[in-house]
Structures are given as C-alpha cells and as structure tokens.
CSV table of C-alpha atoms in Angstrom, one decimal:
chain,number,residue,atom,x,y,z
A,1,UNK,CA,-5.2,11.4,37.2
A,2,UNK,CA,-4.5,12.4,40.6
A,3,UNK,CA,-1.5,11.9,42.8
A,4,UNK,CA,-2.1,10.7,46.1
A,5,UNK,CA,-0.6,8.6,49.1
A,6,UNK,CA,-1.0,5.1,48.6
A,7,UNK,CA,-3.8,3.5,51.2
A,8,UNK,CA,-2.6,0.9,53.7
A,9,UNK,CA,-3.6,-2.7,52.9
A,10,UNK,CA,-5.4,-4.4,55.5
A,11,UNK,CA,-3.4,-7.2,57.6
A,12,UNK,CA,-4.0,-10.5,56.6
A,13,UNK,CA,-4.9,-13.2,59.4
A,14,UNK,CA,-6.7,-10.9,61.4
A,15,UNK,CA,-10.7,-10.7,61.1
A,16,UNK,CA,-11.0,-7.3,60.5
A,17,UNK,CA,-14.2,-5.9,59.9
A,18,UNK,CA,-15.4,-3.9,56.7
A,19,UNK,CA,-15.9,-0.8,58.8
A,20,UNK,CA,-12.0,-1.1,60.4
A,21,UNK,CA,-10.3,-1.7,56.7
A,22,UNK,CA,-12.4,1.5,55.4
A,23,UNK,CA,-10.8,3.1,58.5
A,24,UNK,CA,-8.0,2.0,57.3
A,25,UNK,CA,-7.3,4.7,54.6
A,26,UNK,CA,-6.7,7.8,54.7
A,27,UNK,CA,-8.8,10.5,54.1
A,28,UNK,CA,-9.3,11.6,50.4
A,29,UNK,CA,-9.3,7.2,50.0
A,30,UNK,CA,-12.2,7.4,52.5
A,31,UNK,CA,-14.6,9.9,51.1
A,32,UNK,CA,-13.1,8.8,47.4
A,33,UNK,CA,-14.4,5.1,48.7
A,34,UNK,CA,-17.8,6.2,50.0
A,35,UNK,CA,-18.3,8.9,47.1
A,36,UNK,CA,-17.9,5.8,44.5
A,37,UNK,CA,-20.3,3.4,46.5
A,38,UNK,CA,-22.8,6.2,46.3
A,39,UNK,CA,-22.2,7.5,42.6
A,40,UNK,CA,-21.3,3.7,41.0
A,41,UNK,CA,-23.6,1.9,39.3
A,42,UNK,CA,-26.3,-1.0,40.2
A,43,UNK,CA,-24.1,-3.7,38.9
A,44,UNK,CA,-21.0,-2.2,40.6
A,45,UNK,CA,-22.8,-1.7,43.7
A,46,UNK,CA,-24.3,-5.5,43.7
A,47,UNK,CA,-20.6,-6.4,42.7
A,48,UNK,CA,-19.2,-4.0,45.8
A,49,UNK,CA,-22.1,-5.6,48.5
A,50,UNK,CA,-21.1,-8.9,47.4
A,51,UNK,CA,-17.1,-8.5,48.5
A,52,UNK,CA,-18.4,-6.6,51.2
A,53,UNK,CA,-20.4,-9.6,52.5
A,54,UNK,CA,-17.0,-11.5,51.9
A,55,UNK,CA,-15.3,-9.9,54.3
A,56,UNK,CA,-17.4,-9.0,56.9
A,57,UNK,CA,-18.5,-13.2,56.4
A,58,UNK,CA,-16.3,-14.3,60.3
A,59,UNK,CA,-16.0,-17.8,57.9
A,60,UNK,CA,-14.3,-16.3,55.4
A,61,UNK,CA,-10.7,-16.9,55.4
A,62,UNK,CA,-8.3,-13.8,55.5
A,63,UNK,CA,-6.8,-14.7,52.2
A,64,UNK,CA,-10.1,-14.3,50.6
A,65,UNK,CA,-10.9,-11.5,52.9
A,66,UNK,CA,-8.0,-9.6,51.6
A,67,UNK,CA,-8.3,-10.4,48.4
A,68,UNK,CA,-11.9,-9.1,48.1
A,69,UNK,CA,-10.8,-5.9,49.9
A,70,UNK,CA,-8.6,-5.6,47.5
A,71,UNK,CA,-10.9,-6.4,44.0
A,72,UNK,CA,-12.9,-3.6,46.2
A,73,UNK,CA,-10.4,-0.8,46.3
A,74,UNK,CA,-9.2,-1.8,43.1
A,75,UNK,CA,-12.7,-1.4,41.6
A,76,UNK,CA,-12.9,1.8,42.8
A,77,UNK,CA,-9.6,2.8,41.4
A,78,UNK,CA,-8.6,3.3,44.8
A,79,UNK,CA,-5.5,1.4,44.5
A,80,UNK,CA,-2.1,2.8,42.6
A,81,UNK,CA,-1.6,1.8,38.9
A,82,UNK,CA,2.1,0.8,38.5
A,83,UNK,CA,3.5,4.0,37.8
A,84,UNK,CA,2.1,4.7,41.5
A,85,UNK,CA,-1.1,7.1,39.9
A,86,UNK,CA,-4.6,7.0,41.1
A,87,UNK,CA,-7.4,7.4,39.3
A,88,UNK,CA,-8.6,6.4,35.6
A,89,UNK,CA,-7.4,7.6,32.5
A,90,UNK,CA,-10.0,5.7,30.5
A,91,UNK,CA,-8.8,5.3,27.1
A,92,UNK,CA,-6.0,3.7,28.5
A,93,UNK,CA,-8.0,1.9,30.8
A,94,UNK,CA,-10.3,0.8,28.0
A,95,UNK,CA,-7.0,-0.4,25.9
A,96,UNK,CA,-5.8,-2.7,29.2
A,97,UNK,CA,-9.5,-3.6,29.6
A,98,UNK,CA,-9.8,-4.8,25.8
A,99,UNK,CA,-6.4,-6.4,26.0
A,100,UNK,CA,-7.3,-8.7,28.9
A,101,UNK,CA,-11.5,-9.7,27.4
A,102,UNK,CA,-11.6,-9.9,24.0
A,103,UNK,CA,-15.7,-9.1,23.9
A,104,UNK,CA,-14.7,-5.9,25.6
A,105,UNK,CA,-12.0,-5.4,23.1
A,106,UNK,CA,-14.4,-5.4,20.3
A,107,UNK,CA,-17.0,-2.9,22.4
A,108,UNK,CA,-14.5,-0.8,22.8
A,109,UNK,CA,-12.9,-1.2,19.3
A,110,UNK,CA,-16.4,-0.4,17.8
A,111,UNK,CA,-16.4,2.8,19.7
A,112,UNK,CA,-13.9,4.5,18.1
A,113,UNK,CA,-15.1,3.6,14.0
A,114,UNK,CA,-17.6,5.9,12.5
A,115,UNK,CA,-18.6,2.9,10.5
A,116,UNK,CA,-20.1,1.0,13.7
A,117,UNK,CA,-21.7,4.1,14.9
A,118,UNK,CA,-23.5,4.4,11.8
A,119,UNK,CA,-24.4,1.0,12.3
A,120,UNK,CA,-25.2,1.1,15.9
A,121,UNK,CA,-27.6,4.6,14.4
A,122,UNK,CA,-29.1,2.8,11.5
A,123,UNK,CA,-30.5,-0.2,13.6
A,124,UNK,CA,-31.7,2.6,16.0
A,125,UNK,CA,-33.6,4.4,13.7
A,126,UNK,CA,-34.9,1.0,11.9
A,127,UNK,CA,-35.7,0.0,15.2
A,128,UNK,CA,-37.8,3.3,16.0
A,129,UNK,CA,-39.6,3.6,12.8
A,130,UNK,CA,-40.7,-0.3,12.7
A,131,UNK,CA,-39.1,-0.9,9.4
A,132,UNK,CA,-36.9,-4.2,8.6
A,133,UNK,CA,-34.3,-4.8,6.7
A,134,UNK,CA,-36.2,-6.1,4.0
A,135,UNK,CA,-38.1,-2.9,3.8
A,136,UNK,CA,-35.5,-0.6,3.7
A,137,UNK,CA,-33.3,-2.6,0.8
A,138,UNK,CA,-36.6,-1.8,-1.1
A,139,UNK,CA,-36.6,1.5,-0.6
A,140,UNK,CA,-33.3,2.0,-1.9
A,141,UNK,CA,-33.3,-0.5,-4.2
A,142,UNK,CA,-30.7,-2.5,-3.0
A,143,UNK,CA,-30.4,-6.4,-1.6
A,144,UNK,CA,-31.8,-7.3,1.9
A,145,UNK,CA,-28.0,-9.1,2.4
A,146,UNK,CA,-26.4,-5.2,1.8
A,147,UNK,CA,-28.4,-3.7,4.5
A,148,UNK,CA,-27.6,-7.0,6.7
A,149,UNK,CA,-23.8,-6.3,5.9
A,150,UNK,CA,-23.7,-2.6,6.5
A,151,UNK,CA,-26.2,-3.3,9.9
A,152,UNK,CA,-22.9,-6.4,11.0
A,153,UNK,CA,-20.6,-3.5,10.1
A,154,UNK,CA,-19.2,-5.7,7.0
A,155,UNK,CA,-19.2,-3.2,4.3
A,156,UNK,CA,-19.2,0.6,4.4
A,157,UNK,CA,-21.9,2.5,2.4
A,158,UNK,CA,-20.9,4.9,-0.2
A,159,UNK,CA,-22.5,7.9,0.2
A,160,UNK,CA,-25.2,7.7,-2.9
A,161,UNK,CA,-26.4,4.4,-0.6
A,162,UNK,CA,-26.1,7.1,2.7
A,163,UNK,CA,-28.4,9.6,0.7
A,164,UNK,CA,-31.1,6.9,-0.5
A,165,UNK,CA,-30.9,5.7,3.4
A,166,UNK,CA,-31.3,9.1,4.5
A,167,UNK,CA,-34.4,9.7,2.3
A,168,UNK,CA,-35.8,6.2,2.9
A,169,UNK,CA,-35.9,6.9,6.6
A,170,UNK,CA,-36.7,10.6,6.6
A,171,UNK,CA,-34.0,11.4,8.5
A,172,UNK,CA,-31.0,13.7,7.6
A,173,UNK,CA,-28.0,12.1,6.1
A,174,UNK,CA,-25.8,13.3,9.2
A,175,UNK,CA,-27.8,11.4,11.5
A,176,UNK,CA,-26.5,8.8,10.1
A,177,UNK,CA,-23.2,9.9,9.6
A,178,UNK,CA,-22.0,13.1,11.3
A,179,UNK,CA,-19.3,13.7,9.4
A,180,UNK,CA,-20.2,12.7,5.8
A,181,UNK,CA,-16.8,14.5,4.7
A,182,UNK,CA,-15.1,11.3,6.0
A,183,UNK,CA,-17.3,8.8,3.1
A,184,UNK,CA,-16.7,11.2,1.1
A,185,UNK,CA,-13.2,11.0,1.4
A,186,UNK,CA,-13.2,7.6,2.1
A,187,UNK,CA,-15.2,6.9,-1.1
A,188,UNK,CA,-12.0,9.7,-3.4
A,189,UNK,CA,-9.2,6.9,-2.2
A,190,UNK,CA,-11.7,3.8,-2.8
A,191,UNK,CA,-12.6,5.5,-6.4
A,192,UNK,CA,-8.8,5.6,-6.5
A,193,UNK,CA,-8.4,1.9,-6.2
A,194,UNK,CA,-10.7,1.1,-9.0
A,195,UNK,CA,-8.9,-1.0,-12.4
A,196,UNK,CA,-10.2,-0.2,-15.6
A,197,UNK,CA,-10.7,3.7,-14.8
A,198,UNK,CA,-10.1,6.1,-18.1
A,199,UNK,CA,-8.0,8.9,-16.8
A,200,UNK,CA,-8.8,12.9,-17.1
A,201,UNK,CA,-6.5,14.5,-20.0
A,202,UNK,CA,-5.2,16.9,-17.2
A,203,UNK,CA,-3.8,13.2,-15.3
A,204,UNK,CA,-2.7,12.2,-18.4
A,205,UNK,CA,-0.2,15.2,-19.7
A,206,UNK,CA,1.2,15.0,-16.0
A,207,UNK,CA,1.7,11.6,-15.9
A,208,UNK,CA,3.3,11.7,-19.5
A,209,UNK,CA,5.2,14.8,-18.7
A,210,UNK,CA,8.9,13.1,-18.0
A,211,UNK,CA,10.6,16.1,-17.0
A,212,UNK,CA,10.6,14.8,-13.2
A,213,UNK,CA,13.5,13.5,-12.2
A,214,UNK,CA,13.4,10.6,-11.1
A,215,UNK,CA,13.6,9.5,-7.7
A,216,UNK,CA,16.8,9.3,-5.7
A,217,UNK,CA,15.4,7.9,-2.4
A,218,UNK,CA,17.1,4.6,-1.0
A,219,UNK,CA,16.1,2.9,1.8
A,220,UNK,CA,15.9,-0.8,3.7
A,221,UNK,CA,12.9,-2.2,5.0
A,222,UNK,CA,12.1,-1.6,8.3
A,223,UNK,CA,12.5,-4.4,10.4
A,224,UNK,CA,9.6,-6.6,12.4
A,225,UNK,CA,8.7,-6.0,15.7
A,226,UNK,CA,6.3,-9.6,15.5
A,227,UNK,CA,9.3,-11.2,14.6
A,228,UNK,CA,11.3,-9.6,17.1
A,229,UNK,CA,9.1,-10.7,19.7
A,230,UNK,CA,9.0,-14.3,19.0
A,231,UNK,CA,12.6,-14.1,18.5
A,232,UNK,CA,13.0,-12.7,22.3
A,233,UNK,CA,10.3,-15.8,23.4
B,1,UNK,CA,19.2,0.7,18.0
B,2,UNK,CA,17.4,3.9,19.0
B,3,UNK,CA,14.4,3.9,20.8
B,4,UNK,CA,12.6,6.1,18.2
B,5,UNK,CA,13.3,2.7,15.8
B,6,UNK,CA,9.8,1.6,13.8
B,7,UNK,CA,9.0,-1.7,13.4
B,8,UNK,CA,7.0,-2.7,10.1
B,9,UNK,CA,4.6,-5.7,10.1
B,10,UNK,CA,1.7,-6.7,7.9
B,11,UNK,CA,-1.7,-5.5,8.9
B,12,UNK,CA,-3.8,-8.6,10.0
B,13,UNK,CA,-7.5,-8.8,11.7
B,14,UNK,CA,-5.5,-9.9,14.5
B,15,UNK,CA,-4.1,-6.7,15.0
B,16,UNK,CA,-7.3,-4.8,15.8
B,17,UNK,CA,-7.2,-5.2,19.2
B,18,UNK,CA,-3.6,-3.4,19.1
B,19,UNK,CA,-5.3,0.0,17.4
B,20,UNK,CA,-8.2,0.3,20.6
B,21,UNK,CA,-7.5,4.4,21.0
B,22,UNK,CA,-5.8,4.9,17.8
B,23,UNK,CA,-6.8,8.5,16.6
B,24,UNK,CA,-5.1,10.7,13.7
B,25,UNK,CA,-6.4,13.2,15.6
B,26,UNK,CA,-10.0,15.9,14.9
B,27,UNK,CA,-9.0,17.4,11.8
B,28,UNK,CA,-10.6,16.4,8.7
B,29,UNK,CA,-7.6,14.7,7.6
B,30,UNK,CA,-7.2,12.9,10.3
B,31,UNK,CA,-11.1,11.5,11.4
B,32,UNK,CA,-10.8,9.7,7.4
B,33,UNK,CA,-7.6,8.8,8.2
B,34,UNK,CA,-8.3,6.8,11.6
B,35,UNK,CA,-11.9,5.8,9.8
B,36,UNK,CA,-9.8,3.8,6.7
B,37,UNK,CA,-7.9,1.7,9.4
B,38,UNK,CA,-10.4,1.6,11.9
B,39,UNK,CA,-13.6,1.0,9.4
B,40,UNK,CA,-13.4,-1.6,6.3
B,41,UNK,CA,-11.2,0.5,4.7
B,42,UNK,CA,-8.2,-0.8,4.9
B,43,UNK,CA,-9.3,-4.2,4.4
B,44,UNK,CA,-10.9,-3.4,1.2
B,45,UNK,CA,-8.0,-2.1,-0.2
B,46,UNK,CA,-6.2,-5.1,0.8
B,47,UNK,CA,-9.1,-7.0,-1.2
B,48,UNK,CA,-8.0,-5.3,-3.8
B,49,UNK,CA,-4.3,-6.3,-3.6
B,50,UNK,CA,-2.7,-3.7,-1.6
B,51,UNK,CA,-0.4,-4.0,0.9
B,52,UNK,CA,-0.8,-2.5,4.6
B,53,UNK,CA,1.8,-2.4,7.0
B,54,UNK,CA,1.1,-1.3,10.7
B,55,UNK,CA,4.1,0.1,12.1
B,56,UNK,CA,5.0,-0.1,16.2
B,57,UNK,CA,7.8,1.4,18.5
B,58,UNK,CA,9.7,-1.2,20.5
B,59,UNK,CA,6.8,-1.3,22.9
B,60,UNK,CA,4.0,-2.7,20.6
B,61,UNK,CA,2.6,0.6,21.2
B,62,UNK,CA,1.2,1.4,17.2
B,63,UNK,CA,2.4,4.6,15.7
B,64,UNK,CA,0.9,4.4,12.4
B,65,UNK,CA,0.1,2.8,9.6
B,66,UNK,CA,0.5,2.7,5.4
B,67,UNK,CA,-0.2,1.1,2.6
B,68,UNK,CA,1.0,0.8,-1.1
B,69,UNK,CA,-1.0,-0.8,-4.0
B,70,UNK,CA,-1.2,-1.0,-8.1
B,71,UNK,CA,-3.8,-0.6,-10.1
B,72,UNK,CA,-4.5,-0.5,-13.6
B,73,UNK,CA,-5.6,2.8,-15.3
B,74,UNK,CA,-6.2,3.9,-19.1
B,75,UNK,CA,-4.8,6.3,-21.1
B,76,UNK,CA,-8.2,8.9,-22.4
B,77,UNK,CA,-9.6,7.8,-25.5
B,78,UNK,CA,-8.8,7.0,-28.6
B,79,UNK,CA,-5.5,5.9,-27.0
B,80,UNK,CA,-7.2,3.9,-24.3
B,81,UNK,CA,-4.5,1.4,-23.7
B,82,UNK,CA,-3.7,0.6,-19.9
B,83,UNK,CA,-0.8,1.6,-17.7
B,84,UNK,CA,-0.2,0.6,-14.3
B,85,UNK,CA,0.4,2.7,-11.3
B,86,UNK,CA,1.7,2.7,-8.4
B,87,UNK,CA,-0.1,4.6,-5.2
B,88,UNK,CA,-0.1,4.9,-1.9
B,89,UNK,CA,-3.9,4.7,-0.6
B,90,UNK,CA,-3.6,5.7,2.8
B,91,UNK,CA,-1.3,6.6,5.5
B,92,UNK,CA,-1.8,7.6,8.9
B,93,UNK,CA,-0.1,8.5,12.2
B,94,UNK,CA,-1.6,8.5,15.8
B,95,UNK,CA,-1.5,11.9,17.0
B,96,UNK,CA,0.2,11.1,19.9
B,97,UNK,CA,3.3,10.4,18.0
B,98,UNK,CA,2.8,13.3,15.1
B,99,UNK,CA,5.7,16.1,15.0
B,100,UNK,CA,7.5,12.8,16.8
B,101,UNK,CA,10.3,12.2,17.5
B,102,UNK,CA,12.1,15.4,17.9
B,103,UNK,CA,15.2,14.3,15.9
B,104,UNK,CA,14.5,14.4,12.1
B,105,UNK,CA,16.2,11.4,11.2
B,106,UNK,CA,14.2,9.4,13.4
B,107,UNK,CA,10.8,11.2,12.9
B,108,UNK,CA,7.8,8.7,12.8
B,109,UNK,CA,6.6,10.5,9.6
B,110,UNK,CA,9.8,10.2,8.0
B,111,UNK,CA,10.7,6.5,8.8
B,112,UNK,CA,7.0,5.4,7.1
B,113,UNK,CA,7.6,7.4,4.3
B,114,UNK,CA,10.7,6.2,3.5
B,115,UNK,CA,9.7,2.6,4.5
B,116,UNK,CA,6.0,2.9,1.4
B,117,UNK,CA,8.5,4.3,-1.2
B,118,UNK,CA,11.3,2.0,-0.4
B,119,UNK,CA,8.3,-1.2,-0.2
B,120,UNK,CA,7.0,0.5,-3.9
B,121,UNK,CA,10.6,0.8,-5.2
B,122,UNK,CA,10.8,-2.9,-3.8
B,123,UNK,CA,7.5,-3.9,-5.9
B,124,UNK,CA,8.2,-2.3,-8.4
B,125,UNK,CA,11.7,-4.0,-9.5
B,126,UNK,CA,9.8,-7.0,-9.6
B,127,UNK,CA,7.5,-6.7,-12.2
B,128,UNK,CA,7.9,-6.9,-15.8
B,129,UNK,CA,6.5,-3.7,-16.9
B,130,UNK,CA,7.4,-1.5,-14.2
B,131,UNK,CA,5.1,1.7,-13.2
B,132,UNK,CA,6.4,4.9,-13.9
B,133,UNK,CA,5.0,6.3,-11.0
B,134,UNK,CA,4.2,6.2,-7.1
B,135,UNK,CA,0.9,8.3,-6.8
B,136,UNK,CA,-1.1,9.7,-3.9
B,137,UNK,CA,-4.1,11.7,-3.0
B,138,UNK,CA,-3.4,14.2,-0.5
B,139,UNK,CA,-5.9,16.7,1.7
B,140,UNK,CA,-5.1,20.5,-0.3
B,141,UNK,CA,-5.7,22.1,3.3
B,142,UNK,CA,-3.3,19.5,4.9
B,143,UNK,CA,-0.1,22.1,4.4
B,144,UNK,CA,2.1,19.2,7.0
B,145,UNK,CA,1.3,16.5,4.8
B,146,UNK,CA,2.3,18.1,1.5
B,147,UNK,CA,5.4,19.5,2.7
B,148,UNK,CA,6.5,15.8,3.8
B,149,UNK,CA,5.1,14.0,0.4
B,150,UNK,CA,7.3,17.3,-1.2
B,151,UNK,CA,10.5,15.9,0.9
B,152,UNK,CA,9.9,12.3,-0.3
B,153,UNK,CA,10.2,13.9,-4.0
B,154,UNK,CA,6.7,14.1,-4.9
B,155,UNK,CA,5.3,17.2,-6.8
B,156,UNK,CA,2.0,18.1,-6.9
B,157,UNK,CA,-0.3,17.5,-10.1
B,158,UNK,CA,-1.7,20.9,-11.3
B,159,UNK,CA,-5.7,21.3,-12.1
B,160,UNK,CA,-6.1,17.8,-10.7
B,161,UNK,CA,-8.5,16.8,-8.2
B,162,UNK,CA,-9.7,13.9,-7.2
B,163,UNK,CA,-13.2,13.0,-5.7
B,164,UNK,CA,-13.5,15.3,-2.8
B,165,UNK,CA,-11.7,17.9,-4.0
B,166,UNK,CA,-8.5,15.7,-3.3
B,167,UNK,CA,-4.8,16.7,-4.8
B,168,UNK,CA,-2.9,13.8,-6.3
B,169,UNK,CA,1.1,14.0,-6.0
B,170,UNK,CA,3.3,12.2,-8.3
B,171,UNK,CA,6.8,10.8,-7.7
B,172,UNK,CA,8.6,9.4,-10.1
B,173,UNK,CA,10.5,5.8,-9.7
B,174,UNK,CA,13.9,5.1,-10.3
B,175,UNK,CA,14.1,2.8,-13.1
C-alpha cells in the first residue's frame, strides 16, 4: 500500500466536466487514474466508460454525477480506505469483497482449499482429455456419484483414489495435487478417527504404562464471542 | 478483559465466510493444517462426533481453531476388547497470530490449548467409563508444536508413528 495525499472531491451542483474532475487530482492520482483506465480490464473499462458517460451526461443530476465520480475513483482504488491508505492489499480486499457478495465469498473461499483446486484441476484435465465422469469412476473402479462429489468439492479423495486418478488420466499425481504430503497427512488424522481400529503393541504398552502422572491442568471455558455479540445487539 | 482475550464458539458452515485468508502459514504443518479447516476435513470429523471450536479475538477476526473427539480403539489380539480415547484431531492457528500475543499468559497457542484439554477434561467427567487419555498426532519436524503439547503435560509415545510418519503424544486425564 502506498501513502499518498487524499484527492479533492469534485463540487457537487456544479456541471463539471469529466476532463475538469480528472484535473482535479493531484498528480500521482492523475497518472495513477489514467495508468488504471489503460491497464484495467474490458469489463472494468465498459464499467469506467459507462460512469464516465454519467457525468459528462449535462442531464445528469450532480448527485449522480458525484456519485459516479466517486464509484470511479473508488474503482480505481484511488480513494482512501479508512485508515486513510491507498491502494489494495488484496487478501484483505478479497475478505471485505466476500463479506459484502456471498457468491464472491465462496470464489474466494475456494481459492484458498487445495481440495477445490484439485477439483477445479480434475474437471480440467476431464475436460481436456474428453473423458466423463462415468468413464473415469470405471477406471478406477469407483461410483459415478464419488467422482461427482469429489468434482462439487463434497468429499476429499484419499490418496490410493489420487493414485488410481492419476494413472486413469495419465497424468502425474501432483497435477492433481501439488502437495500430496497434505492427503497424506490429512488421510494419518482421518485414519486416526476411525472406531474399531486394533492398536500396534508399541500403542498399547504406552497407553497401559500408568507411570504418567496424571494431569494437573485446570481451566474454564473460554467464553463466546457469538454470544457476546448478540448480547451487545 | 484483555484485548488478547479468545473467544470459543462452535464451528458451523456459517462460519466459512469468517476464515476467507486464513493460512497456518507454508510449512508442511501448516498447508494440512489450513487444508483440514478449509477442505472437508473438519466437517468430517465432526461427522464422526467431534467437536470443533473456532476461536476469535474481540474483533471477529479468527485466530484459530481446535477440535476434540472419542473414538473407540482395541486392545491387540487375543485381548481385543475396546477402550475409548480421547484425541485431539486438529488444531491450527493463523499465522498472523502465531508466537502471539507477546505475554505468555495470554498467548493464542496457550489459551486454545488450555481451552481442548479443559473441553476433554469437561467430556470426559461426563461419561461413564472415562478415557484414560487425551491423545494427538503431532508433525516430528514441528519442534514449536511439541514443545507446547510438552507444556500442556503431554509426553511423546516412543517407536510410534502414525500414518505419515506422524508422532502421537499422550496426556493423561485427571480422574
């Protein structure tokens, strides 16, 4: 992020042209305004001509004018967040982003799991090499539903189901899962989890052997911050 | 109440949208510990009747999260009879707030701890038969982690490993 002065905002009332507010800035907001309507993107542009046309409109009223001026300078991240920085700092930009459009939330959620990149891979590569789900649960012998769940990011596969992926689609198992140290840790503390399990001897004399004391921890529950909130409502 | 005071509440779907940018940080450690909450993980073990608390500063903003289940294991053969256990699946602290807050008493770290052991203890006084012991697997490489488990009076299991190459530590409940 960058610290900069803050630009002036246009006067409402008045019909200022587009060309007199972009005057209006100072210098690094000027060529940090033109640089982004160069660099941004179609559908950022298309959005930026079409507050543009707002406000150069002599129908439109200054409120809107000034508003759009605004959604403009603000699109840019020309504008001051409320700790008075400029600039993006996009993880936190994507966490206020998700907060306020819950589609966006789940985008961005989806981003940061290695579970929905595998996903996002393995429809990729199914998609690439023409083969449907119902072909690939045959080729590693599992149900057309499975590969549906793992593709909707329902389940995650252990990694003998990675391997017989991998080999199914000729591709290797780190293209579909970079870091395969992850399922198989992931897979230890599942394994873990599982009833019924006979324990090694090794687990068994330590977990027979009572000369551990026992514990001397005491504690209270934490208390809840949801609780807390509603409480303050 | 201090500042650097966690709050504990009951991991929920809804609560998704509150971990956008939560990260345990690069280390091996920490991508499976970020993947668990982030993934199905966490929701599986929850399946399977573990508890998961997500745990927030005054803010909202999330620090961390653990968990604490039971599960039902056999003695080796011929004995084969079963005996519950207490464990602690997973636990995991954004690594903005790791080594946080300077004070020891308050450390985030410390607070969770205390709260899954406390939460177990809790669990464990209500059962009939209690557990004998609270149980975790633990990284080998992951020196921090150890040393913290160690504080919390839990002692490493010689020659064990578990899965991928995984150390389980033992602490034993107060009756």
């Amino acid at each position: 992020m960058s610290t900069t002065e803050t630009p002036d905002t246009p006067l409402e009332n008045t019909n200022t042209s587009l060309m007199r507010m972009i005057l209006s800035l100072h210098g690094n907001q000027q060529q940090a305004f033109f640089a982004a309507l160069t660099e941004c993107s179609d559908q950022l542009r298309t959005n930026s001509e079409r507050l543009m046309a707002i406000i150069d409109d002599p129908e439109s009223l200054p409120g809107d004018k000034g508003r759009a001026w605004h959604t403009l300078l603000d699109q840019f991240r020309l504008l001051p967040d409320t700790e008075g920085r400029y600039g993006m700092d996009l993880a936190q930009s994507e966490s206020s982003a998700a907060e306020k459009f819950p589609a966006l939330q789940t985008e961005v959620e989806k981003m940061d799991s290695q579970e929905a990149q595998f996903a996002d891979r393995l429809r990729q590569i199914m998609k690439d090499k023409h083969i449907t789900q119902k072909q690939l649960a045959e080729r590693v012998e599992c149900s057309q539903p499975a590969i549906s769940q793992m593709l909707n990011r329902k389940c995650r596969p252990q990694r003998s189901t990675l391997e017989k992926i991998a080999v199914a689609l000729q591709v290797d198992i780190r293209e579909l899962w970079p870091d395969i140290e992850v399922v198989d840790y992931l897979d230890s503390v599942a394994a873990f989890e599982q009833d019924g399990q006979e324990m090694s001897e090794a687990m068994a004399k330590a977990l027979r052997d009572d000369s551990q004391p026992r514990s001397t921890i005491e504690g209270k529950p934490l208390p809840s911050w949801k609780e807390r909130v509603q409480s303050d409502e | 109440m201090s500042e650097f005071q966690l709050y504990a509440d009951a991991f929920t779907e809804a609560d998704r949208g509150d971990l956008v940018g939560f990260s345990c940080g690069e280390s091996k450690s920490g991508k499976f510990c970020t993947e668990w909450i982030m993934g199905s993980g966490a929701f599986d073990s929850m399946n399977r009747g573990s508890s998961v608390w997500l745990y927030r500063i005054e803010t909202g903003q999330v620090v961390g999260y653990g968990s604490v289940g039971l599960v039902n294991w056999r003695w080796p053969m011929p004995d084969g009879k079963y005996t519950r256990l207490l464990y602690i699946p997973m636990l995991g602290i954004d690594q903005k707030f790791q080594g946080q807050p300077p004070d020891p008493d308050w450390r985030y770290s410390r607070q969770i701890m205390q709260h899954l052991v406390t939460n177990a203890i809790r669990m464990n006084g209500e059962r009939k038969k209690p557990a004998e012991y609270l149980l975790l697997l633990v990284d080998p490489t992951n020196e921090a982690a150890i040393r913290l488990y160690q504080r919390f009076e839990f002692q490493l299991i010689p020659d064990v490993t578990y899965g991928a190459g995984l150390s389980v530590m033992k602490h034993r409940l107060a009756k």
